[in-house]
Amino acid sequence: KAGVTQTPRYLIKTRGQQVTLSCSPISGHRSVSWYQQTPGQGLQFLFEYFSETQRNKGNFPGRFSGRQFSNSRSEMNVSTLELGDSALYLCASSPLSREVYEQYFGPGTRLTVT
Amino acid sequence: AQSVAQPEDQVNVAEGNPLTVKCTYSVSGNPYLFWYVQYPNRGLQFLLKYITGDNLVKGSYGFEAEFNKSQTSFHLKKPSALVSDSALYFCAVRSYMNSGYSTLTFGKGTMLLVSP
């Protein structure tokens, strides 16, 4: 099976712009989660989607949004970019077993805001 | 709220020596605990998990972790370190959010450096 893919891998944007990141989960996985990784804060949970519905949301401002399509692919959008949004954005998919919550991560999108 | 703590930002060990990366947790109820590893410019890779049963859990690449309920710890271990084990290691716990659905809460990570 192909792993989780994320596009683009690298992105440079200017303050005030917006950006859209894409994630394709492992085939058959219906849950997609997004995380922001920075050196100072570690991994911080952004949101989780399941069957096109946002089920969980972390403590991020409304500038951060996402969606999931019927084929389970997901996008996240950040509007009005700030310097502090520079980070590695990781997507993870899960088969959503009822017993465990094991996640499979993509390689991430490195966003640099200048 | 559920949380995990990784008290060491960095662990240094010589190749061939045993290694331990520490993790403590705080949860209500039974913990579901995980270890992940991140190599440079890569996403996180799953190493092992503890759900229930034997306190010593074996995982990928020769790693194992010991669950200790009384000390609320879940330390990652390997009997003999390799230079290629050098990476960033994350401990995580299953957490329930207000929605009633679960997600993973990660520690801040521990950088493991194995010297030749």
PDB file of N, CA and C in Angstrom, chain A residues 29-74:
ATOM      1  N   HIS A  29      -8.157   4.281   4.667  1.00  0.00           N
ATOM      2  CA  HIS A  29      -8.191   5.051   5.916  1.00  0.00           C
ATOM      3  C   HIS A  29      -9.171   6.212   5.766  1.00  0.00           C
ATOM      4  N   ARG A  30     -10.038   6.363   6.742  1.00  0.00           N
ATOM      5  CA  ARG A  30     -11.060   7.404   6.641  1.00  0.00           C
ATOM      6  C   ARG A  30     -10.827   8.575   7.581  1.00  0.00           C
ATOM      7  N   SER A  31      -9.893   8.406   8.504  1.00  0.00           N
ATOM      8  CA  SER A  31      -9.594   9.490   9.432  1.00  0.00           C
ATOM      9  C   SER A  31      -8.293  10.169   9.014  1.00  0.00           C
ATOM     10  N   VAL A  32      -8.330  11.484   8.963  1.00  0.00           N
ATOM     11  CA  VAL A  32      -7.142  12.270   8.642  1.00  0.00           C
ATOM     12  C   VAL A  32      -6.969  13.342   9.707  1.00  0.00           C
ATOM     13  N   SER A  33      -5.774  13.405  10.273  1.00  0.00           N
ATOM     14  CA  SER A  33      -5.459  14.412  11.291  1.00  0.00           C
ATOM     15  C   SER A  33      -4.333  15.293  10.783  1.00  0.00           C
ATOM     16  N   TRP A  34      -4.312  16.518  11.264  1.00  0.00           N
ATOM     17  CA  TRP A  34      -3.261  17.471  10.908  1.00  0.00           C
ATOM     18  C   TRP A  34      -2.567  17.954  12.176  1.00  0.00           C
ATOM     19  N   TYR A  35      -1.248  18.102  12.079  1.00  0.00           N
ATOM     20  CA  TYR A  35      -0.443  18.581  13.185  1.00  0.00           C
ATOM     21  C   TYR A  35       0.506  19.668  12.688  1.00  0.00           C
ATOM     22  N   GLN A  36       0.822  20.577  13.593  1.00  0.00           N
ATOM     23  CA  GLN A  36       1.852  21.575  13.337  1.00  0.00           C
ATOM     24  C   GLN A  36       3.059  21.233  14.197  1.00  0.00           C
ATOM     25  N   GLN A  37       4.220  21.144  13.572  1.00  0.00           N
ATOM     26  CA  GLN A  37       5.433  20.836  14.327  1.00  0.00           C
ATOM     27  C   GLN A  37       6.402  22.000  14.256  1.00  0.00           C
ATOM     28  N   THR A  38       6.777  22.518  15.413  1.00  0.00           N
ATOM     29  CA  THR A  38       7.781  23.570  15.509  1.00  0.00           C
ATOM     30  C   THR A  38       8.800  23.177  16.562  1.00  0.00           C
ATOM     31  N   PRO A  39      10.028  23.683  16.468  1.00  0.00           N
ATOM     32  CA  PRO A  39      11.063  23.298  17.435  1.00  0.00           C
ATOM     33  C   PRO A  39      10.671  23.626  18.877  1.00  0.00           C
ATOM     34  N   GLY A  40      10.004  24.727  19.086  1.00  0.00           N
ATOM     35  CA  GLY A  40       9.695  25.140  20.446  1.00  0.00           C
ATOM     36  C   GLY A  40       8.474  24.463  21.040  1.00  0.00           C
ATOM     37  N   GLN A  41       7.499  24.153  20.220  1.00  0.00           N
ATOM     38  CA  GLN A  41       6.210  23.626  20.701  1.00  0.00           C
ATOM     39  C   GLN A  41       6.015  22.147  20.449  1.00  0.00           C
ATOM     40  N   GLY A  42       6.905  21.531  19.712  1.00  0.00           N
ATOM     41  CA  GLY A  42       6.709  20.115  19.405  1.00  0.00           C
ATOM     42  C   GLY A  42       5.562  19.931  18.439  1.00  0.00           C
ATOM     43  N   LEU A  43       4.825  18.817  18.592  1.00  0.00           N
ATOM     44  CA  LEU A  43       3.678  18.535  17.731  1.00  0.00           C
ATOM     45  C   LEU A  43       2.414  19.049  18.390  1.00  0.00           C
ATOM     46  N   GLN A  44       1.701  19.889  17.678  1.00  0.00           N
ATOM     47  CA  GLN A  44       0.439  20.397  18.192  1.00  0.00           C
ATOM     48  C   GLN A  44      -0.687  19.998  17.241  1.00  0.00           C
ATOM     49  N   PHE A  45      -1.741  19.480  17.825  1.00  0.00           N
ATOM     50  CA  PHE A  45      -2.869  18.971  17.066  1.00  0.00           C
ATOM     51  C   PHE A  45      -3.706  20.117  16.502  1.00  0.00           C
ATOM     52  N   LEU A  46      -3.969  20.052  15.210  1.00  0.00           N
ATOM     53  CA  LEU A  46      -4.791  21.073  14.559  1.00  0.00           C
ATOM     54  C   LEU A  46      -6.249  20.646  14.474  1.00  0.00           C
ATOM     55  N   PHE A  47      -6.512  19.574  13.731  1.00  0.00           N
ATOM     56  CA  PHE A  47      -7.880  19.049  13.612  1.00  0.00           C
ATOM     57  C   PHE A  47      -7.847  17.665  13.015  1.00  0.00           C
ATOM     58  N   GLU A  48      -9.001  16.999  13.137  1.00  0.00           N
ATOM     59  CA  GLU A  48      -9.163  15.658  12.612  1.00  0.00           C
ATOM     60  C   GLU A  48     -10.463  15.589  11.828  1.00  0.00           C
ATOM     61  N   TYR A  49     -10.422  14.922  10.696  1.00  0.00           N
ATOM     62  CA  TYR A  49     -11.610  14.732   9.876  1.00  0.00           C
ATOM     63  C   TYR A  49     -11.897  13.261   9.706  1.00  0.00           C
ATOM     64  N   PHE A  50     -13.183  12.957   9.680  1.00  0.00           N
ATOM     65  CA  PHE A  50     -13.632  11.589   9.440  1.00  0.00           C
ATOM     66  C   PHE A  50     -14.907  11.673   8.628  1.00  0.00           C
ATOM     67  N   SER A  51     -14.911  10.984   7.498  1.00  0.00           N
ATOM     68  CA  SER A  51     -16.078  11.001   6.605  1.00  0.00           C
ATOM     69  C   SER A  51     -16.565  12.419   6.339  1.00  0.00           C
ATOM     70  N   GLU A  52     -15.639  13.270   5.975  1.00  0.00           N
ATOM     71  CA  GLU A  52     -15.901  14.648   5.545  1.00  0.00           C
ATOM     72  C   GLU A  52     -16.368  15.569   6.672  1.00  0.00           C
ATOM     73  N   THR A  53     -16.301  15.100   7.907  1.00  0.00           N
ATOM     74  CA  THR A  53     -16.743  15.898   9.052  1.00  0.00           C
ATOM     75  C   THR A  53     -15.580  16.155   9.996  1.00  0.00           C
ATOM     76  N   GLN A  54     -15.487  17.381  10.472  1.00  0.00           N
ATOM     77  CA  GLN A  54     -14.456  17.678  11.463  1.00  0.00           C
ATOM     78  C   GLN A  54     -14.929  17.160  12.810  1.00  0.00           C
ATOM     79  N   ARG A  55     -14.148  16.219  13.369  1.00  0.00           N
ATOM     80  CA  ARG A  55     -14.570  15.630  14.639  1.00  0.00           C
ATOM     81  C   ARG A  55     -13.864  16.244  15.827  1.00  0.00           C
ATOM     82  N   ASN A  56     -12.619  16.616  15.632  1.00  0.00           N
ATOM     83  CA  ASN A  56     -11.821  17.181  16.709  1.00  0.00           C
ATOM     84  C   ASN A  56     -11.118  18.428  16.218  1.00  0.00           C
ATOM     85  N   LYS A  57     -10.907  19.370  17.126  1.00  0.00           N
ATOM     86  CA  LYS A  57     -10.216  20.584  16.756  1.00  0.00           C
ATOM     87  C   LYS A  57      -9.301  20.992  17.891  1.00  0.00           C
ATOM     88  N   GLY A  58      -8.088  21.369  17.557  1.00  0.00           N
ATOM     89  CA  GLY A  58      -7.139  21.831  18.557  1.00  0.00           C
ATOM     90  C   GLY A  58      -7.306  23.325  18.809  1.00  0.00           C
ATOM     91  N   ASN A  59      -6.393  23.865  19.603  1.00  0.00           N
ATOM     92  CA  ASN A  59      -6.476  25.272  20.000  1.00  0.00           C
ATOM     93  C   ASN A  59      -5.706  26.167  19.046  1.00  0.00           C
ATOM     94  N   PHE A  60      -6.223  26.302  17.864  1.00  0.00           N
ATOM     95  CA  PHE A  60      -5.629  27.178  16.869  1.00  0.00           C
ATOM     96  C   PHE A  60      -6.671  28.210  16.440  1.00  0.00           C
ATOM     97  N   PRO A  61      -6.199  29.389  16.010  1.00  0.00           N
ATOM     98  CA  PRO A  61      -7.164  30.430  15.585  1.00  0.00           C
ATOM     99  C   PRO A  61      -7.922  30.016  14.330  1.00  0.00           C
ATOM    100  N   GLY A  62      -8.985  30.752  14.078  1.00  0.00           N
ATOM    101  CA  GLY A  62      -9.845  30.443  12.945  1.00  0.00           C
ATOM    102  C   GLY A  62      -9.173  30.577  11.595  1.00  0.00           C
ATOM    103  N   ARG A  63      -7.979  31.177  11.565  1.00  0.00           N
ATOM    104  CA  ARG A  63      -7.241  31.288  10.292  1.00  0.00           C
ATOM    105  C   ARG A  63      -6.874  29.902   9.752  1.00  0.00           C
ATOM    106  N   PHE A  64      -6.854  28.941  10.641  1.00  0.00           N
ATOM    107  CA  PHE A  64      -6.533  27.568  10.261  1.00  0.00           C
ATOM    108  C   PHE A  64      -7.840  26.806  10.030  1.00  0.00           C
ATOM    109  N   SER A  65      -7.984  26.279   8.858  1.00  0.00           N
ATOM    110  CA  SER A  65      -9.201  25.527   8.546  1.00  0.00           C
ATOM    111  C   SER A  65      -8.849  24.328   7.691  1.00  0.00           C
ATOM    112  N   GLY A  66      -9.793  23.444   7.566  1.00  0.00           N
ATOM    113  CA  GLY A  66      -9.539  22.268   6.753  1.00  0.00           C
ATOM    114  C   GLY A  66     -10.825  21.713   6.193  1.00  0.00           C
ATOM    115  N   ARG A  67     -10.658  20.696   5.390  1.00  0.00           N
ATOM    116  CA  ARG A  67     -11.821  19.979   4.885  1.00  0.00           C
ATOM    117  C   ARG A  67     -11.375  18.605   4.406  1.00  0.00           C
ATOM    118  N   GLN A  68     -12.353  17.750   4.250  1.00  0.00           N
ATOM    119  CA  GLN A  68     -12.070  16.409   3.739  1.00  0.00           C
ATOM    120  C   GLN A  68     -13.057  16.097   2.630  1.00  0.00           C
ATOM    121  N   PHE A  69     -12.574  15.435   1.616  1.00  0.00           N
ATOM    122  CA  PHE A  69     -13.397  15.104   0.463  1.00  0.00           C
ATOM    123  C   PHE A  69     -13.931  13.675   0.587  1.00  0.00           C
ATOM    124  N   SER A  70     -14.825  13.335  -0.307  1.00  0.00           N
ATOM    125  CA  SER A  70     -15.470  12.021  -0.231  1.00  0.00           C
ATOM    126  C   SER A  70     -14.483  10.874  -0.429  1.00  0.00           C
ATOM    127  N   ASN A  71     -13.346  11.139  -1.072  1.00  0.00           N
ATOM    128  CA  ASN A  71     -12.335  10.082  -1.257  1.00  0.00           C
ATOM    129  C   ASN A  71     -11.329  10.066  -0.103  1.00  0.00           C
ATOM    130  N   SER A  72     -11.635  10.803   0.973  1.00  0.00           N
ATOM    131  CA  SER A  72     -10.839  10.907   2.204  1.00  0.00           C
ATOM    132  C   SER A  72      -9.631  11.828   2.089  1.00  0.00           C
ATOM    133  N   ARG A  73      -9.321  12.298   0.906  1.00  0.00           N
ATOM    134  CA  ARG A  73      -8.253  13.288   0.784  1.00  0.00           C
ATOM    135  C   ARG A  73      -8.621  14.532   1.576  1.00  0.00           C
ATOM    136  N   SER A  74      -7.607  15.190   2.115  1.00  0.00           N
ATOM    137  CA  SER A  74      -7.888  16.338   2.970  1.00  0.00           C
ATOM    138  C   SER A  74      -7.009  17.518   2.568  1.00  0.00           C
TER     139      SER A  74
END
